[in-house]
Amino acid sequence: MDIAEALRDFLVSRRARLRPEEVGLPAHGVRRVAGLRREEVAALAAMSVEHYTRLERGQASRVSDAVLAAVADVLRLSPGERRYLRSLARPVGIEEAALPTDRRSNMQHVLDSMVLTPAYLVGRGGTILAWNGLAAAVFADFSRVRPDRRTVGRLVFTDPRARRLYVHWEEKARETVAYLRTEVGRWPHDPGLAREIGELSAHSAVFRRLWDEQVVQESNHTKLLLACPPVGRLSLSAEALYVAGHPDEVIAVYTAVPGSDDEQALRRLARAVVPASAPASAPVSTPTADPAGT
């Protein structure tokens, strides 16, 4: 991914959504572009126009953290957008993010112990590395999906079952795009992630539209409504639990309200499932583009 281009597109999109009167500036006069001008952002952030222009051109290494914070304040960035801006301005090299792979069986044991909780381990770029039996029963039998296709983005946008599973698929699609954009900001030099973004852009008009909107992940907590054939509709809360010492791995866990019909449905499913058949110690291929789909 071109970091300079990503930084420029993000800043341009965020100043374009603000009206002058929202930040205390007069709204009169003819404007050739929507939103705030560069010089207005610079003045409000107490920096020179040249300094802000360099930032918008991707030359963020010369910009201090204080200046980044000032720009974020002016553009009224949300907490998620602030994190994304910082990740673009302070990118991590892919060599710094390499993770050991000798601990997968341990993680599989952790997942299998969650007998009433659908859960799976997600690596960089949404690669699904391991899962428990209940996750396979609720979402998909991941063992039947080719490892190089086993990513959150590909399952949501290229697997037709996703539109039946997620009752509010458009919301899930937006959430997925926001997650992937945040991942790109964290790991901008990851070639597998870049290939996936390119593939999904070519495959899905919805993905392209949402990607162009520059949506960014705001929270690790979401709610979703699923149409799960064995038990009917399931309302679950999702949490992303980060794995200590492994910054690009999270465990996605899905829970039901205690005592609810949804919890009882999970109990019925749990009695019918077995531990995940694919051991987490198995090697996982780097995602590659495959126009043939899942």
PDB file of C-alpha atoms in Angstrom:
ATOM      1  CA  MET A   1       0.000   0.000   0.000  1.00  0.00           C
ATOM      2  CA  ASP A   2       1.208   3.520  -0.809  1.00  0.00           C
ATOM      3  CA  ILE A   3       1.303   5.156   2.620  1.00  0.00           C
ATOM      4  CA  ALA A   4       1.603   8.684   1.243  1.00  0.00           C
ATOM      5  CA  GLU A   5      -1.467   8.169  -0.949  1.00  0.00           C
ATOM      6  CA  ALA A   6      -3.457   6.623   1.900  1.00  0.00           C
ATOM      7  CA  LEU A   7      -2.581   9.500   4.234  1.00  0.00           C
ATOM      8  CA  ARG A   8      -3.510  12.081   1.610  1.00  0.00           C
ATOM      9  CA  ASP A   9      -6.840  10.414   0.779  1.00  0.00           C
ATOM     10  CA  PHE A  10      -7.778  10.124   4.439  1.00  0.00           C
ATOM     11  CA  LEU A  11      -6.967  13.739   5.328  1.00  0.00           C
ATOM     12  CA  VAL A  12      -8.687  15.071   2.213  1.00  0.00           C
ATOM     13  CA  SER A  13     -11.823  13.031   2.980  1.00  0.00           C
ATOM     14  CA  ARG A  14     -11.913  14.261   6.576  1.00  0.00           C
ATOM     15  CA  ARG A  15     -11.516  17.955   5.807  1.00  0.00           C
ATOM     16  CA  ALA A  16     -14.073  17.599   2.982  1.00  0.00           C
ATOM     17  CA  ARG A  17     -16.781  16.505   5.399  1.00  0.00           C
ATOM     18  CA  LEU A  18     -16.497  19.636   7.604  1.00  0.00           C
ATOM     19  CA  ARG A  19     -18.326  22.869   6.833  1.00  0.00           C
ATOM     20  CA  PRO A  20     -16.549  26.157   7.656  1.00  0.00           C
ATOM     21  CA  GLU A  21     -19.261  27.236  10.073  1.00  0.00           C
ATOM     22  CA  GLU A  22     -18.760  24.026  12.070  1.00  0.00           C
ATOM     23  CA  VAL A  23     -15.273  25.159  13.034  1.00  0.00           C
ATOM     24  CA  GLY A  24     -16.075  28.850  13.545  1.00  0.00           C
ATOM     25  CA  LEU A  25     -15.115  30.125  10.085  1.00  0.00           C
ATOM     26  CA  PRO A  26     -17.281  32.327   7.839  1.00  0.00           C
ATOM     27  CA  ALA A  27     -19.152  30.379   5.194  1.00  0.00           C
ATOM     28  CA  HIS A  28     -19.433  33.113   2.562  1.00  0.00           C
ATOM     29  CA  GLY A  29     -17.561  33.101  -0.724  1.00  0.00           C
ATOM     30  CA  VAL A  30     -17.289  30.646  -3.597  1.00  0.00           C
ATOM     31  CA  ARG A  31     -15.563  27.353  -2.788  1.00  0.00           C
ATOM     32  CA  ARG A  32     -14.137  25.139  -5.492  1.00  0.00           C
ATOM     33  CA  VAL A  33     -14.006  22.100  -3.216  1.00  0.00           C
ATOM     34  CA  ALA A  34     -16.219  20.784  -0.433  1.00  0.00           C
ATOM     35  CA  GLY A  35     -15.255  21.274   3.158  1.00  0.00           C
ATOM     36  CA  LEU A  36     -12.252  23.059   4.593  1.00  0.00           C
ATOM     37  CA  ARG A  37      -9.316  24.337   2.592  1.00  0.00           C
ATOM     38  CA  ARG A  38      -5.764  23.304   3.430  1.00  0.00           C
ATOM     39  CA  GLU A  39      -4.895  26.774   4.638  1.00  0.00           C
ATOM     40  CA  GLU A  40      -7.895  26.765   6.976  1.00  0.00           C
ATOM     41  CA  VAL A  41      -6.878  23.466   8.548  1.00  0.00           C
ATOM     42  CA  ALA A  42      -3.330  24.765   8.915  1.00  0.00           C
ATOM     43  CA  ALA A  43      -4.459  27.991  10.583  1.00  0.00           C
ATOM     44  CA  LEU A  44      -6.748  26.189  13.010  1.00  0.00           C
ATOM     45  CA  ALA A  45      -3.972  23.721  13.882  1.00  0.00           C
ATOM     46  CA  ALA A  46      -1.494  26.599  14.412  1.00  0.00           C
ATOM     47  CA  MET A  47       0.909  25.403  11.717  1.00  0.00           C
ATOM     48  CA  SER A  48       2.107  26.785   8.413  1.00  0.00           C
ATOM     49  CA  VAL A  49       0.301  25.914   5.192  1.00  0.00           C
ATOM     50  CA  GLU A  50       3.564  24.439   3.885  1.00  0.00           C
ATOM     51  CA  HIS A  51       3.841  22.213   6.950  1.00  0.00           C
ATOM     52  CA  TYR A  52       0.277  20.933   6.585  1.00  0.00           C
ATOM     53  CA  THR A  53       0.709  20.439   2.834  1.00  0.00           C
ATOM     54  CA  ARG A  54       3.753  18.245   3.455  1.00  0.00           C
ATOM     55  CA  LEU A  55       1.675  16.171   5.868  1.00  0.00           C
ATOM     56  CA  GLU A  56      -1.127  15.773   3.334  1.00  0.00           C
ATOM     57  CA  ARG A  57       1.442  14.696   0.766  1.00  0.00           C
ATOM     58  CA  GLY A  58       2.532  11.890   3.037  1.00  0.00           C
ATOM     59  CA  GLN A  59       5.673  13.472   4.485  1.00  0.00           C
ATOM     60  CA  ALA A  60       4.634  12.649   8.031  1.00  0.00           C
ATOM     61  CA  SER A  61       8.080  11.804   9.396  1.00  0.00           C
ATOM     62  CA  ARG A  62       8.742  15.530   9.885  1.00  0.00           C
ATOM     63  CA  VAL A  63       5.505  16.063  11.806  1.00  0.00           C
ATOM     64  CA  SER A  64       5.535  15.823  15.592  1.00  0.00           C
ATOM     65  CA  ASP A  65       2.979  13.946  17.649  1.00  0.00           C
ATOM     66  CA  ALA A  66       1.692  17.276  18.972  1.00  0.00           C
ATOM     67  CA  VAL A  67       1.016  18.509  15.443  1.00  0.00           C
ATOM     68  CA  LEU A  68      -0.746  15.250  14.535  1.00  0.00           C
ATOM     69  CA  ALA A  69      -2.941  15.686  17.610  1.00  0.00           C
ATOM     70  CA  ALA A  70      -3.710  19.286  16.644  1.00  0.00           C
ATOM     71  CA  VAL A  71      -4.726  18.254  13.121  1.00  0.00           C
ATOM     72  CA  ALA A  72      -6.886  15.479  14.564  1.00  0.00           C
ATOM     73  CA  ASP A  73      -8.591  18.021  16.824  1.00  0.00           C
ATOM     74  CA  VAL A  74      -9.289  20.389  13.940  1.00  0.00           C
ATOM     75  CA  LEU A  75     -10.687  17.605  11.751  1.00  0.00           C
ATOM     76  CA  ARG A  76     -12.746  16.324  14.682  1.00  0.00           C
ATOM     77  CA  LEU A  77     -11.487  12.800  14.291  1.00  0.00           C
ATOM     78  CA  SER A  78     -13.064  10.031  16.319  1.00  0.00           C
ATOM     79  CA  PRO A  79     -10.855   7.823  18.535  1.00  0.00           C
ATOM     80  CA  GLY A  80     -10.701   5.173  15.816  1.00  0.00           C
ATOM     81  CA  GLU A  81      -9.804   7.750  13.173  1.00  0.00           C
ATOM     82  CA  ARG A  82      -7.070   9.172  15.412  1.00  0.00           C
ATOM     83  CA  ARG A  83      -5.530   5.722  15.753  1.00  0.00           C
ATOM     84  CA  TYR A  84      -5.710   5.270  11.987  1.00  0.00           C
ATOM     85  CA  LEU A  85      -4.076   8.657  11.333  1.00  0.00           C
ATOM     86  CA  ARG A  86      -1.255   7.821  13.714  1.00  0.00           C
ATOM     87  CA  SER A  87      -0.722   4.391  12.151  1.00  0.00           C
ATOM     88  CA  LEU A  88      -0.362   6.011   8.718  1.00  0.00           C
ATOM     89  CA  ALA A  89       1.997   8.645  10.060  1.00  0.00           C
ATOM     90  CA  ARG A  90       4.056   6.123  12.066  1.00  0.00           C
ATOM     91  CA  PRO A  91       3.885   2.912   9.981  1.00  0.00           C
ATOM     92  CA  VAL A  92       5.306  -0.348  11.271  1.00  0.00           C
ATOM     93  CA  GLY A  93       7.611  -2.291   8.966  1.00  0.00           C
ATOM     94  CA  ILE A  94       6.454  -5.811   8.178  1.00  0.00           C
ATOM     95  CA  GLU A  95       9.709  -7.255   9.474  1.00  0.00           C
ATOM     96  CA  GLU A  96       8.929  -5.791  12.903  1.00  0.00           C
ATOM     97  CA  ALA A  97       5.577  -7.561  13.040  1.00  0.00           C
ATOM     98  CA  ALA A  98       6.759 -11.141  12.450  1.00  0.00           C
ATOM     99  CA  LEU A  99       5.230 -13.576  14.949  1.00  0.00           C
ATOM    100  CA  PRO A 100       6.376 -16.979  16.178  1.00  0.00           C
ATOM    101  CA  THR A 101       4.242 -19.921  15.015  1.00  0.00           C
ATOM    102  CA  ASP A 102       5.162 -22.541  17.626  1.00  0.00           C
ATOM    103  CA  ARG A 103       2.263 -21.743  19.970  1.00  0.00           C
ATOM    104  CA  ARG A 104      -0.769 -22.594  17.808  1.00  0.00           C
ATOM    105  CA  SER A 105      -1.689 -25.819  19.614  1.00  0.00           C
ATOM    106  CA  ASN A 106      -1.873 -23.879  22.885  1.00  0.00           C
ATOM    107  CA  MET A 107      -4.291 -21.406  21.322  1.00  0.00           C
ATOM    108  CA  GLN A 108      -6.406 -24.277  19.976  1.00  0.00           C
ATOM    109  CA  HIS A 109      -6.704 -25.660  23.497  1.00  0.00           C
ATOM    110  CA  VAL A 110      -7.877 -22.240  24.723  1.00  0.00           C
ATOM    111  CA  LEU A 111     -10.518 -22.055  21.984  1.00  0.00           C
ATOM    112  CA  ASP A 112     -11.751 -25.609  22.565  1.00  0.00           C
ATOM    113  CA  SER A 113     -12.185 -24.832  26.257  1.00  0.00           C
ATOM    114  CA  MET A 114     -14.824 -22.221  25.361  1.00  0.00           C
ATOM    115  CA  VAL A 115     -17.529 -24.831  24.990  1.00  0.00           C
ATOM    116  CA  LEU A 116     -20.484 -22.400  25.097  1.00  0.00           C
ATOM    117  CA  THR A 117     -18.793 -19.563  23.215  1.00  0.00           C
ATOM    118  CA  PRO A 118     -18.199 -19.461  19.457  1.00  0.00           C
ATOM    119  CA  ALA A 119     -14.616 -18.202  19.121  1.00  0.00           C
ATOM    120  CA  TYR A 120     -11.835 -18.063  16.566  1.00  0.00           C
ATOM    121  CA  LEU A 121      -8.299 -16.735  16.382  1.00  0.00           C
ATOM    122  CA  VAL A 122      -7.733 -13.995  13.813  1.00  0.00           C
ATOM    123  CA  GLY A 123      -4.311 -13.016  12.516  1.00  0.00           C
ATOM    124  CA  ARG A 124      -3.094 -10.072  10.479  1.00  0.00           C
ATOM    125  CA  GLY A 125      -5.489  -8.954   7.782  1.00  0.00           C
ATOM    126  CA  GLY A 126      -8.355 -11.074   9.105  1.00  0.00           C
ATOM    127  CA  THR A 127      -6.786 -14.483   8.458  1.00  0.00           C
ATOM    128  CA  ILE A 128      -8.678 -17.086  10.490  1.00  0.00           C
ATOM    129  CA  LEU A 129      -5.953 -19.177  12.101  1.00  0.00           C
ATOM    130  CA  ALA A 130      -7.914 -21.418  14.466  1.00  0.00           C
ATOM    131  CA  TRP A 131     -11.460 -21.915  15.730  1.00  0.00           C
ATOM    132  CA  ASN A 132     -13.573 -24.019  18.041  1.00  0.00           C
ATOM    133  CA  GLY A 133     -16.371 -26.379  17.143  1.00  0.00           C
ATOM    134  CA  LEU A 134     -19.133 -23.964  18.104  1.00  0.00           C
ATOM    135  CA  ALA A 135     -17.727 -21.270  15.793  1.00  0.00           C
ATOM    136  CA  ALA A 136     -17.764 -23.802  12.948  1.00  0.00           C
ATOM    137  CA  ALA A 137     -21.399 -24.634  13.743  1.00  0.00           C
ATOM    138  CA  VAL A 138     -22.526 -20.999  13.896  1.00  0.00           C
ATOM    139  CA  PHE A 139     -20.476 -19.351  11.128  1.00  0.00           C
ATOM    140  CA  ALA A 140     -19.004 -21.913   8.735  1.00  0.00           C
ATOM    141  CA  ASP A 141     -17.033 -25.126   8.706  1.00  0.00           C
ATOM    142  CA  PHE A 142     -13.707 -23.352   8.280  1.00  0.00           C
ATOM    143  CA  SER A 143     -11.920 -26.668   7.715  1.00  0.00           C
ATOM    144  CA  ARG A 144     -13.723 -26.911   4.368  1.00  0.00           C
ATOM    145  CA  VAL A 145     -12.449 -23.494   3.256  1.00  0.00           C
ATOM    146  CA  ARG A 146      -9.065 -23.388   1.540  1.00  0.00           C
ATOM    147  CA  PRO A 147      -6.492 -21.837   3.898  1.00  0.00           C
ATOM    148  CA  ASP A 148      -5.638 -19.097   1.399  1.00  0.00           C
ATOM    149  CA  ARG A 149      -9.342 -18.161   1.239  1.00  0.00           C
ATOM    150  CA  ARG A 150      -9.950 -18.358   4.983  1.00  0.00           C
ATOM    151  CA  THR A 151     -10.088 -14.657   5.792  1.00  0.00           C
ATOM    152  CA  VAL A 152     -12.820 -12.496   7.298  1.00  0.00           C
ATOM    153  CA  GLY A 153     -12.934 -10.250   4.232  1.00  0.00           C
ATOM    154  CA  ARG A 154     -13.207 -13.053   1.694  1.00  0.00           C
ATOM    155  CA  LEU A 155     -15.842 -14.921   3.707  1.00  0.00           C
ATOM    156  CA  VAL A 156     -18.029 -11.813   4.064  1.00  0.00           C
ATOM    157  CA  PHE A 157     -17.699 -10.555   0.487  1.00  0.00           C
ATOM    158  CA  THR A 158     -17.098 -13.625  -1.706  1.00  0.00           C
ATOM    159  CA  ASP A 159     -18.974 -16.432   0.047  1.00  0.00           C
ATOM    160  CA  PRO A 160     -22.702 -16.273  -0.856  1.00  0.00           C
ATOM    161  CA  ARG A 161     -23.560 -17.941   2.464  1.00  0.00           C
ATOM    162  CA  ALA A 162     -22.582 -14.753   4.281  1.00  0.00           C
ATOM    163  CA  ARG A 163     -25.589 -12.843   2.954  1.00  0.00           C
ATOM    164  CA  ARG A 164     -27.863 -15.528   4.401  1.00  0.00           C
ATOM    165  CA  LEU A 165     -25.977 -15.801   7.694  1.00  0.00           C
ATOM    166  CA  TYR A 166     -25.789 -12.089   8.587  1.00  0.00           C
ATOM    167  CA  VAL A 167     -29.326 -10.747   8.807  1.00  0.00           C
ATOM    168  CA  HIS A 168     -27.975  -7.203   8.462  1.00  0.00           C
ATOM    169  CA  TRP A 169     -25.294  -8.027   5.912  1.00  0.00           C
ATOM    170  CA  GLU A 170     -24.651  -4.405   4.890  1.00  0.00           C
ATOM    171  CA  GLU A 171     -23.767  -3.542   8.491  1.00  0.00           C
ATOM    172  CA  LYS A 172     -21.414  -6.524   8.659  1.00  0.00           C
ATOM    173  CA  ALA A 173     -19.877  -5.470   5.340  1.00  0.00           C
ATOM    174  CA  ARG A 174     -19.227  -1.939   6.633  1.00  0.00           C
ATOM    175  CA  GLU A 175     -17.739  -3.303   9.856  1.00  0.00           C
ATOM    176  CA  THR A 176     -15.478  -5.628   7.852  1.00  0.00           C
ATOM    177  CA  VAL A 177     -14.232  -2.855   5.577  1.00  0.00           C
ATOM    178  CA  ALA A 178     -13.569  -0.637   8.595  1.00  0.00           C
ATOM    179  CA  TYR A 179     -11.567  -3.453  10.184  1.00  0.00           C
ATOM    180  CA  LEU A 180      -9.545  -4.066   7.014  1.00  0.00           C
ATOM    181  CA  ARG A 181      -8.760  -0.367   6.571  1.00  0.00           C
ATOM    182  CA  THR A 182      -7.544  -0.265  10.162  1.00  0.00           C
ATOM    183  CA  GLU A 183      -5.410  -3.352   9.501  1.00  0.00           C
ATOM    184  CA  VAL A 184      -3.900  -1.721   6.423  1.00  0.00           C
ATOM    185  CA  GLY A 185      -3.026   1.279   8.549  1.00  0.00           C
ATOM    186  CA  ARG A 186      -1.313  -0.972  11.103  1.00  0.00           C
ATOM    187  CA  TRP A 187       0.523  -3.177   8.601  1.00  0.00           C
ATOM    188  CA  PRO A 188       0.866  -1.087   5.414  1.00  0.00           C
ATOM    189  CA  HIS A 189       3.729  -3.162   3.992  1.00  0.00           C
ATOM    190  CA  ASP A 190       1.975  -6.538   4.198  1.00  0.00           C
ATOM    191  CA  PRO A 191       1.776  -7.873   0.598  1.00  0.00           C
ATOM    192  CA  GLY A 192      -0.897 -10.470   1.399  1.00  0.00           C
ATOM    193  CA  LEU A 193      -3.187  -7.828   2.852  1.00  0.00           C
ATOM    194  CA  ALA A 194      -2.626  -5.578  -0.160  1.00  0.00           C
ATOM    195  CA  ARG A 195      -3.541  -8.453  -2.502  1.00  0.00           C
ATOM    196  CA  GLU A 196      -6.729  -9.104  -0.563  1.00  0.00           C
ATOM    197  CA  ILE A 197      -7.824  -5.466  -0.756  1.00  0.00           C
ATOM    198  CA  GLY A 198      -7.195  -5.523  -4.505  1.00  0.00           C
ATOM    199  CA  GLU A 199      -9.143  -8.740  -4.953  1.00  0.00           C
ATOM    200  CA  LEU A 200     -12.123  -7.591  -2.920  1.00  0.00           C
ATOM    201  CA  SER A 201     -12.170  -4.258  -4.772  1.00  0.00           C
ATOM    202  CA  ALA A 202     -12.326  -6.111  -8.082  1.00  0.00           C
ATOM    203  CA  HIS A 203     -14.969  -8.549  -6.836  1.00  0.00           C
ATOM    204  CA  SER A 204     -17.465  -6.352  -4.989  1.00  0.00           C
ATOM    205  CA  ALA A 205     -19.023  -2.988  -5.802  1.00  0.00           C
ATOM    206  CA  VAL A 206     -20.174  -2.737  -2.175  1.00  0.00           C
ATOM    207  CA  PHE A 207     -16.606  -3.184  -0.981  1.00  0.00           C
ATOM    208  CA  ARG A 208     -15.368  -0.477  -3.383  1.00  0.00           C
ATOM    209  CA  ARG A 209     -18.032   1.963  -2.207  1.00  0.00           C
ATOM    210  CA  LEU A 210     -17.312   1.399   1.466  1.00  0.00           C
ATOM    211  CA  TRP A 211     -13.559   1.505   0.923  1.00  0.00           C
ATOM    212  CA  ASP A 212     -13.876   4.858  -0.844  1.00  0.00           C
ATOM    213  CA  GLU A 213     -15.828   6.186   2.138  1.00  0.00           C
ATOM    214  CA  GLN A 214     -12.697   5.743   4.290  1.00  0.00           C
ATOM    215  CA  VAL A 215     -14.622   3.976   7.058  1.00  0.00           C
ATOM    216  CA  VAL A 216     -12.415   3.182  10.061  1.00  0.00           C
ATOM    217  CA  GLN A 217     -12.922   0.718  12.901  1.00  0.00           C
ATOM    218  CA  GLU A 218     -14.079   2.450  16.059  1.00  0.00           C
ATOM    219  CA  SER A 219     -14.704  -0.320  18.571  1.00  0.00           C
ATOM    220  CA  ASN A 220     -13.793  -3.903  19.400  1.00  0.00           C
ATOM    221  CA  HIS A 221     -17.369  -4.523  20.539  1.00  0.00           C
ATOM    222  CA  THR A 222     -20.270  -5.143  18.163  1.00  0.00           C
ATOM    223  CA  LYS A 223     -23.650  -6.859  18.112  1.00  0.00           C
ATOM    224  CA  LEU A 224     -24.935  -9.037  15.326  1.00  0.00           C
ATOM    225  CA  LEU A 225     -28.042 -10.951  14.347  1.00  0.00           C
ATOM    226  CA  LEU A 226     -27.457 -14.292  12.652  1.00  0.00           C
ATOM    227  CA  ALA A 227     -29.724 -16.659  10.759  1.00  0.00           C
ATOM    228  CA  CYS A 228     -28.334 -19.997  11.947  1.00  0.00           C
ATOM    229  CA  PRO A 229     -30.354 -22.845  10.314  1.00  0.00           C
ATOM    230  CA  PRO A 230     -30.057 -25.420  13.151  1.00  0.00           C
ATOM    231  CA  VAL A 231     -31.479 -23.054  15.790  1.00  0.00           C
ATOM    232  CA  GLY A 232     -32.966 -20.077  13.941  1.00  0.00           C
ATOM    233  CA  ARG A 233     -32.011 -16.482  14.677  1.00  0.00           C
ATOM    234  CA  LEU A 234     -29.206 -15.757  17.114  1.00  0.00           C
ATOM    235  CA  SER A 235     -28.478 -12.382  18.685  1.00  0.00           C
ATOM    236  CA  LEU A 236     -24.872 -12.284  19.872  1.00  0.00           C
ATOM    237  CA  SER A 237     -22.375  -9.763  21.202  1.00  0.00           C
ATOM    238  CA  ALA A 238     -18.880  -9.847  19.701  1.00  0.00           C
ATOM    239  CA  GLU A 239     -15.679  -8.899  21.467  1.00  0.00           C
ATOM    240  CA  ALA A 240     -12.117  -8.819  20.135  1.00  0.00           C
ATOM    241  CA  LEU A 241      -9.616  -9.929  22.764  1.00  0.00           C
ATOM    242  CA  TYR A 242      -6.017  -9.051  21.936  1.00  0.00           C
ATOM    243  CA  VAL A 243      -3.396 -11.725  22.569  1.00  0.00           C
ATOM    244  CA  ALA A 244      -0.680 -10.415  24.880  1.00  0.00           C
ATOM    245  CA  GLY A 245       2.690 -10.191  23.167  1.00  0.00           C
ATOM    246  CA  HIS A 246       1.225 -10.772  19.700  1.00  0.00           C
ATOM    247  CA  PRO A 247      -0.048  -7.447  18.355  1.00  0.00           C
ATOM    248  CA  ASP A 248      -1.619  -8.773  15.176  1.00  0.00           C
ATOM    249  CA  GLU A 249      -3.615 -11.602  16.746  1.00  0.00           C
ATOM    250  CA  VAL A 250      -7.038 -11.330  18.368  1.00  0.00           C
ATOM    251  CA  ILE A 251      -9.564 -13.857  19.610  1.00  0.00           C
ATOM    252  CA  ALA A 252     -13.062 -13.051  18.367  1.00  0.00           C
ATOM    253  CA  VAL A 253     -15.594 -14.294  20.922  1.00  0.00           C
ATOM    254  CA  TYR A 254     -19.380 -14.269  20.600  1.00  0.00           C
ATOM    255  CA  THR A 255     -21.644 -14.400  23.635  1.00  0.00           C
ATOM    256  CA  ALA A 256     -25.363 -14.420  24.339  1.00  0.00           C
ATOM    257  CA  VAL A 257     -27.202 -12.717  27.182  1.00  0.00           C
ATOM    258  CA  PRO A 258     -27.196 -15.120  30.158  1.00  0.00           C
ATOM    259  CA  GLY A 259     -30.513 -16.928  30.543  1.00  0.00           C
ATOM    260  CA  SER A 260     -31.758 -15.785  27.129  1.00  0.00           C
ATOM    261  CA  ASP A 261     -33.209 -17.912  24.342  1.00  0.00           C
ATOM    262  CA  ASP A 262     -29.995 -17.209  22.439  1.00  0.00           C
ATOM    263  CA  GLU A 263     -27.910 -18.774  25.214  1.00  0.00           C
ATOM    264  CA  GLN A 264     -30.175 -21.825  25.215  1.00  0.00           C
ATOM    265  CA  ALA A 265     -29.724 -22.096  21.453  1.00  0.00           C
ATOM    266  CA  LEU A 266     -25.938 -22.046  21.873  1.00  0.00           C
ATOM    267  CA  ARG A 267     -26.255 -24.799  24.483  1.00  0.00           C
ATOM    268  CA  ARG A 268     -28.216 -26.955  22.039  1.00  0.00           C
ATOM    269  CA  LEU A 269     -25.618 -26.374  19.350  1.00  0.00           C
ATOM    270  CA  ALA A 270     -22.771 -27.098  21.761  1.00  0.00           C
ATOM    271  CA  ARG A 271     -24.171 -30.545  22.543  1.00  0.00           C
ATOM    272  CA  ALA A 272     -23.981 -31.445  18.872  1.00  0.00           C
ATOM    273  CA  VAL A 273     -20.522 -30.165  17.984  1.00  0.00           C
ATOM    274  CA  VAL A 274     -17.061 -31.629  18.381  1.00  0.00           C
ATOM    275  CA  PRO A 275     -13.734 -29.806  18.825  1.00  0.00           C
ATOM    276  CA  ALA A 276     -12.365 -28.082  15.731  1.00  0.00           C
ATOM    277  CA  SER A 277     -10.992 -30.684  13.330  1.00  0.00           C
ATOM    278  CA  ALA A 278      -8.163 -28.555  11.941  1.00  0.00           C
ATOM    279  CA  PRO A 279      -5.377 -28.146  14.525  1.00  0.00           C
ATOM    280  CA  ALA A 280      -4.195 -24.598  15.057  1.00  0.00           C
ATOM    281  CA  SER A 281      -0.616 -25.774  14.644  1.00  0.00           C
ATOM    282  CA  ALA A 282      -1.215 -26.420  10.948  1.00  0.00           C
ATOM    283  CA  PRO A 283       0.570 -23.936   8.680  1.00  0.00           C
ATOM    284  CA  VAL A 284      -1.585 -21.182   7.292  1.00  0.00           C
ATOM    285  CA  SER A 285      -0.875 -19.910   3.795  1.00  0.00           C
ATOM    286  CA  THR A 286      -0.547 -16.218   3.055  1.00  0.00           C
ATOM    287  CA  PRO A 287      -3.803 -15.030   1.427  1.00  0.00           C
ATOM    288  CA  THR A 288      -3.552 -14.776  -2.343  1.00  0.00           C
ATOM    289  CA  ALA A 289      -5.926 -13.522  -4.984  1.00  0.00           C
ATOM    290  CA  ASP A 290      -8.125 -16.166  -6.559  1.00  0.00           C
ATOM    291  CA  PRO A 291     -10.857 -14.937  -8.883  1.00  0.00           C
ATOM    292  CA  ALA A 292     -12.551 -18.313  -8.736  1.00  0.00           C
ATOM    293  CA  GLY A 293     -13.869 -17.539  -5.255  1.00  0.00           C
ATOM    294  CA  THR A 294     -14.247 -19.788  -2.227  1.00  0.00           C
TER     295      THR A 294
END
